[in-house]
Amino acid sequence: MGRYGVEGGHPLQGSVKVSGSKNASLALIAAATMAPGVTVLEGIPAIRDVEVMLAITRALGGEAQWVGAGRLSLRIPTGLNTTVPFAEGRQIRASSLFLGALVAAQGRAEVPLPGGCDLGPRPVDLHLKGLAALGAQVEVEHGLIKARAKSLEGARIYLDFPSVGATENLMMAACQARGQTVIENAAREPEVVDLANFLNAMGAHIRGAGTDVIKIDGPTVWRPATYSVIPDRIEAGTFLIMGAVCGGPLRVVNVISTHLQPVIAKLREAGATVEEGEGLLEVYREGPLAPVHVKTMPYPGFPTDLQSPMLVLLSQARGTSIVVETVFDNRFQVVQELQRMGANIRVEGSAAVVVGSTPLCGAEVQIPDLRAGAALTIAALLARGETILDRTGCLERGYENWWDKLTRLGARLRPLPE
Ligand code: EPZ
């Protein structure tokens, strides 16, 4: 699972190029299985979660190969297997996205109940309710989701929560439904928009992605496409927070700054300077950090995936900050590890109270999940002495070339024997 030693206290400066969006890439790979022929995806990050989705694509009967840096060639036959293998499927939550794609294109699907980061219960009830509304027979037994549909009919679907995955799954399934489907209270994340744009490039008729009402007219006559994924706004935000904490100046290249407005606003409120350029952002800080209150919300609110890194920044602010997590039930697992490094944070229900500014000191810590891993790395870069990061595999699954990028910025780190 990987171990790294990070020596804290060194300045982090320079420029870092953000990779393609992990979460958009995972959805595009699932969607590509709906169009027989050869689809080319560009800007895809070479990370483990992508490799898991490619392994599933191959298990279904597709051919998936890298044909250059970030460039994926997916050759999809007309008929596909419809069972996502358990070994891969249970590893990442995004495997559930094959549900909508397979039911749409093959009329049936069997997908393991998803795994992934342990962020509390992560039901798929909204996915299943929506598929049933479109006319699929859905059941869950023995840890497997089984769905089948002779035909799909357009429907009006209201999501109790603007779930990203449910919106993506239902958008894909609705492409094959006869007539119009309307998804209300849809997720508005940029990754949902990217998927809709890709589906339209393959012949779908989707309007309204990015708003809370998405309309899909089906059925679709599919054609394979070539498509470039959007940059990863969460990776970009992670580096912006890192630059604001460590002082910078740190230039983050390959960004769509509109995707980062909630993060930019919060960093400015906390006392950092963020300058916007063409496809890039530059962050630096001269004075002390000020405490701010953060509440994670579905897009365009402050992203839950940057909540853990924000805790580290706020541990260095002079005063008390409150961070409220409204998207996931259990996303403060990083706190106990940060406490081992000296952070003064206590969790009260869905809120974390952060008292700063507290000097951090190196310790041996265990990474509980992907974004916690990014937070603990930022803490280690700040801390006095060396920090041992254990279970760094959780990190490498979602941040392409993480250690190289940090080394180029001046970080002093070394891989350790497990
Ligand atoms: C996506 O997860 C992302 N993952 C997550 O990123 C991200 O944190 C999340 O969206 C929110 O932005 C991928 O895109 C692969 P949700 P997803 O469905 O789709 C509840 C990362 O670190 N819910 O919007 O699983 C659910 O329990 C990962 O890159 C239901 O109740 O998120 C959660 O509390 C972590 N029923 C909330 O909605 C459902 O049927 C948000 O879930 C579905 C979801």
Short mmCIF file of C-alpha atoms and ligand atoms in Angstrom, two decimals:
data_model
loop_
_atom_site.label_atom_id
_atom_site.label_comp_id
_atom_site.label_asym_id
_atom_site.label_seq_id
_atom_site.Cartn_x
_atom_site.Cartn_y
_atom_site.Cartn_z
CA MET A 1 0.00 0.00 0.00
CA GLY A 2 3.11 2.26 -0.06
CA ARG A 3 5.02 4.36 2.48
CA TYR A 4 6.71 7.74 2.02
CA GLY A 5 8.85 9.89 4.27
CA VAL A 6 8.30 13.64 3.92
CA GLU A 7 10.66 16.16 5.45
CA GLY A 8 8.74 19.29 6.39
CA GLY A 9 9.70 22.94 6.46
CA HIS A 10 11.00 23.37 2.91
CA PRO A 11 9.46 26.10 0.72
CA LEU A 12 7.17 24.93 -2.06
CA GLN A 13 7.38 27.12 -5.14
CA GLY A 14 7.10 26.89 -8.89
CA SER A 15 4.59 25.59 -11.37
CA VAL A 16 2.53 22.40 -11.45
CA LYS A 17 0.45 21.10 -14.38
CA VAL A 18 -2.87 19.63 -13.35
CA SER A 19 -3.88 16.29 -14.88
CA GLY A 20 -7.21 15.39 -16.45
CA SER A 21 -10.17 14.98 -14.13
CA LYS A 22 -10.21 11.59 -12.38
CA ASN A 23 -13.95 11.65 -11.77
CA ALA A 24 -14.88 12.81 -15.27
CA SER A 25 -12.50 10.21 -16.81
CA LEU A 26 -14.15 7.36 -14.91
CA ALA A 27 -17.59 8.36 -16.20
CA LEU A 28 -16.35 8.79 -19.79
CA ILE A 29 -14.82 5.30 -19.81
CA ALA A 30 -18.11 3.75 -18.67
CA ALA A 31 -20.07 5.82 -21.22
CA ALA A 32 -17.76 4.86 -24.08
CA THR A 33 -18.97 1.24 -23.81
CA MET A 34 -22.33 2.34 -25.28
CA ALA A 35 -20.90 3.18 -28.73
CA PRO A 36 -19.60 0.27 -30.84
CA GLY A 37 -16.39 1.21 -32.69
CA VAL A 38 -13.20 2.97 -31.66
CA THR A 39 -13.47 5.90 -29.26
CA VAL A 40 -10.40 7.94 -28.32
CA LEU A 41 -10.24 9.78 -24.98
CA GLU A 42 -7.51 12.36 -24.43
CA GLY A 43 -6.00 13.90 -21.30
CA ILE A 44 -6.90 10.85 -19.20
CA PRO A 45 -4.73 10.53 -16.05
CA ALA A 46 -2.72 7.32 -15.63
CA ILE A 47 -4.01 6.46 -12.16
CA ARG A 48 -5.18 3.26 -10.54
CA ASP A 49 -8.87 4.14 -10.57
CA VAL A 50 -8.67 4.60 -14.35
CA GLU A 51 -6.85 1.27 -14.69
CA VAL A 52 -9.63 -0.43 -12.73
CA MET A 53 -12.26 1.00 -15.10
CA LEU A 54 -10.17 -0.17 -18.09
CA ALA A 55 -9.86 -3.66 -16.59
CA ILE A 56 -13.65 -3.78 -16.28
CA THR A 57 -14.04 -2.56 -19.88
CA ARG A 58 -11.78 -5.41 -21.03
CA ALA A 59 -13.67 -7.94 -18.90
CA LEU A 60 -16.87 -6.81 -20.63
CA GLY A 61 -15.29 -7.57 -24.01
CA GLY A 62 -13.92 -4.18 -24.98
CA GLU A 63 -10.32 -3.45 -25.95
CA ALA A 64 -8.67 -0.64 -23.99
CA GLN A 65 -5.15 0.55 -24.56
CA TRP A 66 -2.99 3.59 -24.04
CA VAL A 67 -1.89 5.02 -27.39
CA GLY A 68 0.22 7.92 -26.12
CA ALA A 69 0.43 10.12 -23.02
CA GLY A 70 -3.08 10.47 -21.64
CA ARG A 71 -4.54 9.04 -24.83
CA LEU A 72 -6.84 6.04 -24.56
CA SER A 73 -8.18 3.96 -27.45
CA LEU A 74 -11.34 2.03 -26.59
CA ARG A 75 -12.55 -0.49 -29.17
CA ILE A 76 -16.10 -1.54 -28.27
CA PRO A 77 -17.86 -4.50 -29.99
CA THR A 78 -21.61 -4.51 -30.63
CA GLY A 79 -22.32 -7.13 -27.98
CA LEU A 80 -20.72 -6.87 -24.54
CA ASN A 81 -20.70 -9.10 -21.48
CA THR A 82 -23.01 -7.55 -18.93
CA THR A 83 -21.44 -8.67 -15.66
CA VAL A 84 -18.90 -6.39 -13.99
CA PRO A 85 -16.36 -8.69 -12.28
CA PHE A 86 -16.49 -8.56 -8.49
CA ALA A 87 -12.71 -8.24 -7.97
CA GLU A 88 -12.53 -4.95 -9.86
CA GLY A 89 -16.07 -3.74 -9.32
CA ARG A 90 -15.83 -3.70 -5.56
CA GLN A 91 -12.64 -1.62 -5.57
CA ILE A 92 -14.10 1.68 -6.71
CA ARG A 93 -17.47 3.34 -6.50
CA ALA A 94 -17.33 4.45 -10.13
CA SER A 95 -17.86 0.83 -11.20
CA SER A 96 -21.54 1.52 -10.52
CA LEU A 97 -21.49 3.77 -13.58
CA PHE A 98 -21.42 0.69 -15.82
CA LEU A 99 -24.97 0.04 -14.62
CA GLY A 100 -26.58 2.79 -16.68
CA ALA A 101 -24.32 2.23 -19.68
CA LEU A 102 -24.93 -1.54 -19.83
CA VAL A 103 -28.67 -1.40 -19.22
CA ALA A 104 -28.93 1.20 -21.98
CA ALA A 105 -26.80 -0.55 -24.59
CA GLN A 106 -27.21 -4.24 -23.68
CA GLY A 107 -30.55 -4.32 -21.84
CA ARG A 108 -29.08 -5.84 -18.69
CA ALA A 109 -26.32 -5.39 -16.13
CA GLU A 110 -24.91 -7.07 -13.05
CA VAL A 111 -22.64 -4.86 -10.95
CA PRO A 112 -21.24 -5.48 -7.44
CA LEU A 113 -22.42 -3.03 -4.79
CA PRO A 114 -19.61 -0.45 -5.03
CA GLY A 115 -16.67 -0.01 -2.67
CA GLY A 116 -14.15 2.84 -2.80
CA CYS A 117 -13.21 5.26 -0.03
CA ASP A 118 -15.05 4.59 3.22
CA LEU A 119 -16.93 7.87 3.59
CA GLY A 120 -19.84 6.47 5.48
CA PRO A 121 -22.79 4.60 4.00
CA ARG A 122 -22.85 5.23 0.27
CA PRO A 123 -26.16 3.85 -0.93
CA VAL A 124 -27.15 3.65 -4.55
CA ASP A 125 -30.89 3.95 -3.90
CA LEU A 126 -31.22 7.02 -6.14
CA HIS A 127 -29.51 5.19 -9.01
CA LEU A 128 -31.86 2.20 -8.65
CA LYS A 129 -35.05 4.25 -8.20
CA GLY A 130 -34.22 6.20 -11.34
CA LEU A 131 -33.49 3.09 -13.41
CA ALA A 132 -36.80 1.60 -12.26
CA ALA A 133 -38.56 4.81 -13.29
CA LEU A 134 -37.13 4.30 -16.78
CA GLY A 135 -38.65 0.82 -16.87
CA ALA A 136 -35.77 -1.39 -15.71
CA GLN A 137 -36.35 -4.30 -13.32
CA VAL A 138 -33.81 -3.78 -10.56
CA GLU A 139 -32.90 -5.99 -7.61
CA VAL A 140 -30.06 -6.23 -5.15
CA GLU A 141 -29.08 -9.63 -3.82
CA HIS A 142 -25.91 -11.29 -2.59
CA GLY A 143 -24.09 -7.95 -2.84
CA LEU A 144 -24.89 -7.59 -6.53
CA ILE A 145 -27.07 -5.06 -8.32
CA LYS A 146 -29.00 -6.78 -11.10
CA ALA A 147 -30.87 -4.70 -13.65
CA ARG A 148 -32.60 -5.65 -16.88
CA ALA A 149 -34.85 -3.86 -19.33
CA LYS A 150 -36.46 -5.08 -22.55
CA SER A 151 -36.96 -1.41 -23.37
CA LEU A 152 -36.59 1.89 -21.56
CA GLU A 153 -39.22 4.62 -21.57
CA GLY A 154 -38.52 8.31 -20.92
CA ALA A 155 -39.63 9.46 -17.46
CA ARG A 156 -39.57 12.45 -15.12
CA ILE A 157 -37.14 11.63 -12.30
CA TYR A 158 -36.68 13.73 -9.17
CA LEU A 159 -33.46 13.10 -7.22
CA ASP A 160 -33.91 13.46 -3.45
CA PHE A 161 -30.25 14.53 -3.38
CA PRO A 162 -28.27 15.98 -6.32
CA SER A 163 -26.16 12.84 -6.49
CA VAL A 164 -23.31 13.02 -9.02
CA GLY A 165 -23.23 9.28 -9.68
CA ALA A 166 -26.99 8.93 -9.90
CA THR A 167 -27.21 11.86 -12.32
CA GLU A 168 -24.46 10.32 -14.49
CA ASN A 169 -25.94 6.82 -14.42
CA LEU A 170 -29.45 8.03 -15.25
CA MET A 171 -28.25 10.39 -17.97
CA MET A 172 -26.56 7.42 -19.67
CA ALA A 173 -29.54 5.09 -19.28
CA ALA A 174 -31.97 7.79 -20.46
CA CYS A 175 -30.02 8.09 -23.74
CA GLN A 176 -31.56 4.76 -24.74
CA ALA A 177 -35.06 5.45 -23.38
CA ARG A 178 -37.79 6.15 -25.91
CA GLY A 179 -38.98 9.74 -25.63
CA GLN A 180 -37.87 12.44 -23.21
CA THR A 181 -36.43 11.96 -19.75
CA VAL A 182 -36.23 14.89 -17.34
CA ILE A 183 -33.90 14.61 -14.35
CA GLU A 184 -34.82 17.17 -11.69
CA ASN A 185 -32.59 18.22 -8.80
CA ALA A 186 -29.73 16.90 -10.94
CA ALA A 187 -26.09 17.31 -9.87
CA ARG A 188 -24.49 20.36 -11.48
CA GLU A 189 -20.83 19.31 -11.12
CA PRO A 190 -18.48 20.06 -14.07
CA GLU A 191 -17.86 16.31 -14.38
CA VAL A 192 -21.58 15.83 -15.12
CA VAL A 193 -21.34 18.50 -17.82
CA ASP A 194 -18.24 16.84 -19.27
CA LEU A 195 -20.07 13.51 -19.48
CA ALA A 196 -23.08 15.15 -21.15
CA ASN A 197 -20.80 16.81 -23.70
CA PHE A 198 -19.12 13.49 -24.44
CA LEU A 199 -22.48 11.68 -24.78
CA ASN A 200 -23.66 14.40 -27.19
CA ALA A 201 -20.42 13.99 -29.16
CA MET A 202 -21.40 10.31 -29.50
CA GLY A 203 -24.86 11.22 -30.84
CA ALA A 204 -26.97 11.76 -27.71
CA HIS A 205 -29.42 14.67 -27.27
CA ILE A 206 -28.87 16.06 -23.78
CA ARG A 207 -29.71 19.61 -22.71
CA GLY A 208 -29.40 21.41 -19.38
CA ALA A 209 -26.33 19.66 -17.96
CA GLY A 210 -24.82 22.01 -15.39
CA THR A 211 -28.26 23.10 -14.22
CA ASP A 212 -30.56 21.17 -11.88
CA VAL A 213 -32.86 20.10 -14.73
CA ILE A 214 -31.40 17.87 -17.44
CA LYS A 215 -33.45 16.75 -20.47
CA ILE A 216 -32.46 13.69 -22.49
CA ASP A 217 -34.21 12.72 -25.74
CA GLY A 218 -33.77 9.11 -26.80
CA PRO A 219 -33.16 6.64 -28.17
CA THR A 220 -29.69 7.51 -29.41
CA VAL A 221 -27.99 6.30 -32.57
CA TRP A 222 -24.45 5.95 -31.23
CA ARG A 223 -21.26 6.80 -33.03
CA PRO A 224 -17.79 6.57 -31.50
CA ALA A 225 -16.06 9.89 -30.81
CA THR A 226 -12.76 11.50 -29.88
CA TYR A 227 -12.97 13.61 -26.75
CA SER A 228 -10.68 15.46 -24.31
CA VAL A 229 -11.51 15.33 -20.61
CA ILE A 230 -11.65 18.51 -18.48
CA PRO A 231 -8.82 19.27 -16.04
CA ASP A 232 -9.14 17.97 -12.49
CA ARG A 233 -10.58 20.81 -10.40
CA ILE A 234 -10.02 18.88 -7.16
CA GLU A 235 -6.34 18.33 -7.90
CA ALA A 236 -6.06 22.01 -8.84
CA GLY A 237 -7.79 23.02 -5.60
CA THR A 238 -5.51 20.72 -3.62
CA PHE A 239 -2.43 22.53 -4.99
CA LEU A 240 -4.03 25.94 -4.41
CA ILE A 241 -4.61 25.08 -0.76
CA MET A 242 -1.05 23.74 -0.55
CA GLY A 243 0.32 27.01 -1.95
CA ALA A 244 -1.83 29.10 0.39
CA VAL A 245 -0.64 27.15 3.43
CA CYS A 246 3.03 26.94 2.51
CA GLY A 247 3.17 30.49 1.19
CA GLY A 248 4.02 29.91 -2.46
CA PRO A 249 4.15 31.47 -4.95
CA LEU A 250 2.72 28.38 -6.59
CA ARG A 251 1.42 28.43 -10.16
CA VAL A 252 -1.28 25.88 -11.04
CA VAL A 253 -1.51 25.33 -14.80
CA ASN A 254 -4.28 23.66 -16.86
CA VAL A 255 -7.29 24.86 -14.88
CA ILE A 256 -10.80 26.09 -15.71
CA SER A 257 -11.03 28.79 -13.06
CA THR A 258 -14.85 28.92 -13.12
CA HIS A 259 -14.76 25.38 -11.67
CA LEU A 260 -12.76 26.67 -8.71
CA GLN A 261 -14.63 29.82 -7.70
CA PRO A 262 -15.80 28.53 -4.27
CA VAL A 263 -12.23 27.49 -3.42
CA ILE A 264 -10.67 30.74 -4.69
CA ALA A 265 -13.17 32.76 -2.69
CA LYS A 266 -12.41 30.85 0.53
CA LEU A 267 -8.64 31.12 0.08
CA ARG A 268 -8.91 34.87 -0.46
CA GLU A 269 -11.13 35.13 2.63
CA ALA A 270 -8.44 33.28 4.58
CA GLY A 271 -5.82 35.82 3.52
CA ALA A 272 -4.16 34.23 0.49
CA THR A 273 -3.73 36.02 -2.82
CA VAL A 274 -5.04 34.13 -5.87
CA GLU A 275 -4.36 35.63 -9.29
CA GLU A 276 -6.21 34.32 -12.34
CA GLY A 277 -4.44 33.96 -15.69
CA GLU A 278 -5.22 32.23 -18.99
CA GLY A 279 -5.86 28.63 -17.96
CA LEU A 280 -3.80 29.10 -14.80
CA LEU A 281 -4.01 30.32 -11.23
CA GLU A 282 -1.20 31.66 -9.05
CA VAL A 283 -1.45 31.55 -5.26
CA TYR A 284 0.79 33.08 -2.61
CA ARG A 285 0.50 34.46 0.90
CA GLU A 286 2.46 37.10 2.74
CA GLY A 287 0.53 37.72 5.97
CA PRO A 288 -1.01 35.31 8.50
CA LEU A 289 -3.95 33.07 7.63
CA ALA A 290 -7.33 34.13 9.03
CA PRO A 291 -9.91 31.65 10.33
CA VAL A 292 -12.89 31.07 8.02
CA HIS A 293 -16.04 28.99 8.17
CA VAL A 294 -16.50 26.34 5.49
CA LYS A 295 -19.62 24.38 4.63
CA THR A 296 -19.31 21.69 1.95
CA MET A 297 -22.16 21.64 -0.54
CA PRO A 298 -22.93 20.09 -3.92
CA TYR A 299 -21.52 22.16 -6.81
CA PRO A 300 -21.29 25.14 -7.07
CA GLY A 301 -20.74 25.08 -3.30
CA PHE A 302 -17.42 24.34 -1.60
CA PRO A 303 -16.42 20.82 -2.72
CA THR A 304 -16.44 18.04 -0.14
CA ASP A 305 -13.31 16.61 -1.82
CA LEU A 306 -11.33 19.63 -0.58
CA GLN A 307 -12.66 19.58 2.96
CA SER A 308 -9.77 17.53 4.38
CA PRO A 309 -7.04 19.71 2.81
CA MET A 310 -8.88 22.78 4.10
CA LEU A 311 -8.66 21.46 7.68
CA VAL A 312 -4.87 21.61 7.40
CA LEU A 313 -4.95 25.19 6.16
CA LEU A 314 -7.31 26.21 8.97
CA SER A 315 -5.06 24.55 11.57
CA GLN A 316 -2.56 27.28 10.63
CA ALA A 317 -5.04 30.16 10.78
CA ARG A 318 -4.98 32.44 13.83
CA GLY A 319 -8.31 31.70 15.47
CA THR A 320 -11.15 29.21 15.44
CA SER A 321 -12.76 27.91 12.24
CA ILE A 322 -15.79 25.69 11.77
CA VAL A 323 -15.97 23.19 8.91
CA VAL A 324 -19.37 21.59 8.27
CA GLU A 325 -19.55 18.49 6.06
CA THR A 326 -23.01 18.19 4.50
CA VAL A 327 -22.36 15.76 1.62
CA PHE A 328 -20.96 12.63 3.30
CA ASP A 329 -21.73 11.13 6.69
CA ASN A 330 -18.23 10.21 7.69
CA ARG A 331 -15.55 12.34 6.14
CA PHE A 332 -13.52 13.47 9.15
CA GLN A 333 -11.37 10.35 9.46
CA VAL A 334 -8.30 12.44 8.68
CA VAL A 335 -8.76 14.42 11.93
CA GLN A 336 -7.34 11.75 14.24
CA GLU A 337 -4.24 11.53 12.06
CA LEU A 338 -3.84 15.31 12.00
CA GLN A 339 -4.20 15.34 15.80
CA ARG A 340 -1.17 13.02 15.97
CA MET A 341 0.76 15.77 14.19
CA GLY A 342 -0.37 18.35 16.74
CA ALA A 343 -3.42 19.84 15.04
CA ASN A 344 -6.07 21.16 17.42
CA ILE A 345 -9.27 19.89 15.76
CA ARG A 346 -12.32 18.34 17.38
CA VAL A 347 -15.27 16.78 15.59
CA GLU A 348 -18.78 17.52 16.83
CA GLY A 349 -21.30 15.64 14.68
CA SER A 350 -21.07 16.93 11.11
CA ALA A 351 -18.80 19.81 12.12
CA ALA A 352 -15.09 20.07 12.82
CA VAL A 353 -13.87 22.86 15.10
CA VAL A 354 -10.32 23.87 14.15
CA VAL A 355 -8.30 26.01 16.55
CA GLY A 356 -5.18 27.61 15.12
CA SER A 357 -2.57 28.39 14.66
CA THR A 358 -0.86 25.22 15.90
CA PRO A 359 2.63 24.16 14.84
CA LEU A 360 2.59 20.67 13.34
CA CYS A 361 5.25 18.11 14.03
CA GLY A 362 6.23 15.06 12.01
CA ALA A 363 4.69 11.71 13.02
CA GLU A 364 3.86 8.34 11.53
CA VAL A 365 0.32 8.58 10.12
CA GLN A 366 -1.96 6.26 8.17
CA ILE A 367 -3.88 7.55 5.17
CA PRO A 368 -7.59 6.62 5.53
CA ASP A 369 -8.81 7.81 2.11
CA LEU A 370 -7.77 9.61 -1.04
CA ARG A 371 -8.42 13.23 -0.10
CA ALA A 372 -7.27 12.64 3.49
CA GLY A 373 -4.00 11.51 1.89
CA ALA A 374 -3.64 14.85 0.15
CA ALA A 375 -4.36 16.64 3.43
CA LEU A 376 -1.79 14.61 5.36
CA THR A 377 0.80 15.29 2.65
CA ILE A 378 0.19 19.05 2.99
CA ALA A 379 0.47 18.72 6.78
CA ALA A 380 3.74 16.78 6.37
CA LEU A 381 5.16 19.50 4.10
CA LEU A 382 4.47 22.00 6.88
CA ALA A 383 5.46 19.92 9.89
CA ARG A 384 8.72 20.17 11.77
CA GLY A 385 10.80 17.05 11.10
CA GLU A 386 9.91 13.98 9.08
CA THR A 387 6.43 12.51 8.66
CA ILE A 388 5.94 8.91 7.64
CA LEU A 389 2.88 8.53 5.42
CA ASP A 390 1.57 4.98 5.47
CA ARG A 391 -0.86 3.50 2.89
CA THR A 392 0.10 5.98 0.16
CA GLY A 393 -1.62 3.71 -2.37
CA CYS A 394 -4.85 5.52 -1.38
CA LEU A 395 -3.27 8.69 -2.75
CA GLU A 396 -1.73 7.33 -5.91
CA ARG A 397 -5.13 6.01 -6.99
CA GLY A 398 -6.36 9.53 -7.61
CA TYR A 399 -3.47 11.95 -8.08
CA GLU A 400 -1.34 11.35 -11.17
CA ASN A 401 2.43 11.63 -10.59
CA TRP A 402 1.77 13.04 -7.13
CA TRP A 403 5.29 12.54 -5.76
CA ASP A 404 7.03 13.85 -8.92
CA LYS A 405 4.85 16.95 -8.92
CA LEU A 406 5.70 17.65 -5.27
CA THR A 407 9.42 17.03 -5.79
CA ARG A 408 9.46 19.51 -8.68
CA LEU A 409 7.92 22.08 -6.32
CA GLY A 410 10.75 21.58 -3.84
CA ALA A 411 9.35 18.93 -1.51
CA ARG A 412 11.90 16.63 0.14
CA LEU A 413 10.43 13.13 0.16
CA ARG A 414 11.54 9.54 -0.21
CA PRO A 415 9.82 6.20 -0.73
CA LEU A 416 10.23 3.86 2.25
CA PRO A 417 10.20 0.08 2.39
CA GLU A 418 6.78 -1.22 3.50
C1 EPZ B 1 -18.82 11.56 -6.67
O1 EPZ B 1 -19.15 10.49 -5.81
C2 EPZ B 1 -17.31 11.62 -6.67
N1 EPZ B 1 -16.77 10.35 -7.15
C3 EPZ B 1 -16.81 11.88 -5.25
O2 EPZ B 1 -15.39 12.02 -5.31
C4 EPZ B 1 -17.41 13.20 -4.76
O3 EPZ B 1 -17.00 13.42 -3.44
C5 EPZ B 1 -18.93 13.12 -4.84
O4 EPZ B 1 -19.34 12.80 -6.18
C6 EPZ B 1 -19.60 14.42 -4.43
O5 EPZ B 1 -19.12 15.46 -5.23
C7 EPZ B 1 -16.79 10.08 -8.48
O6 EPZ B 1 -17.25 10.87 -9.29
C8 EPZ B 1 -16.22 8.76 -8.90
P1 EPZ B 1 -22.87 11.36 -4.72
P2 EPZ B 1 -20.66 9.91 -5.75
O7 EPZ B 1 -23.68 10.30 -5.36
O8 EPZ B 1 -21.26 9.95 -7.10
C9 EPZ B 1 -25.64 10.12 -1.11
C10 EPZ B 1 -13.17 11.57 -4.71
O9 EPZ B 1 -12.52 11.75 -3.68
N2 EPZ B 1 -26.30 9.22 -2.07
O10 EPZ B 1 -23.03 12.78 -5.18
O11 EPZ B 1 -20.61 8.64 -5.02
C11 EPZ B 1 -24.26 9.61 -0.75
O12 EPZ B 1 -24.37 8.65 0.29
C12 EPZ B 1 -14.59 11.04 -4.61
O13 EPZ B 1 -12.77 11.81 -5.87
C13 EPZ B 1 -27.45 8.57 -1.67
O14 EPZ B 1 -27.92 8.73 -0.56
O15 EPZ B 1 -21.33 11.03 -4.83
C14 EPZ B 1 -23.53 10.83 -0.31
O16 EPZ B 1 -23.83 11.10 1.05
C15 EPZ B 1 -15.04 10.81 -3.18
N3 EPZ B 1 -28.05 7.71 -2.55
C16 EPZ B 1 -24.14 11.91 -1.19
O17 EPZ B 1 -25.36 11.38 -1.72
C17 EPZ B 1 -27.57 7.50 -3.80
O18 EPZ B 1 -28.17 6.71 -4.56
C18 EPZ B 1 -23.24 12.33 -2.34
O19 EPZ B 1 -23.08 11.22 -3.14
C19 EPZ B 1 -26.39 8.17 -4.19
C20 EPZ B 1 -25.78 9.03 -3.31
#
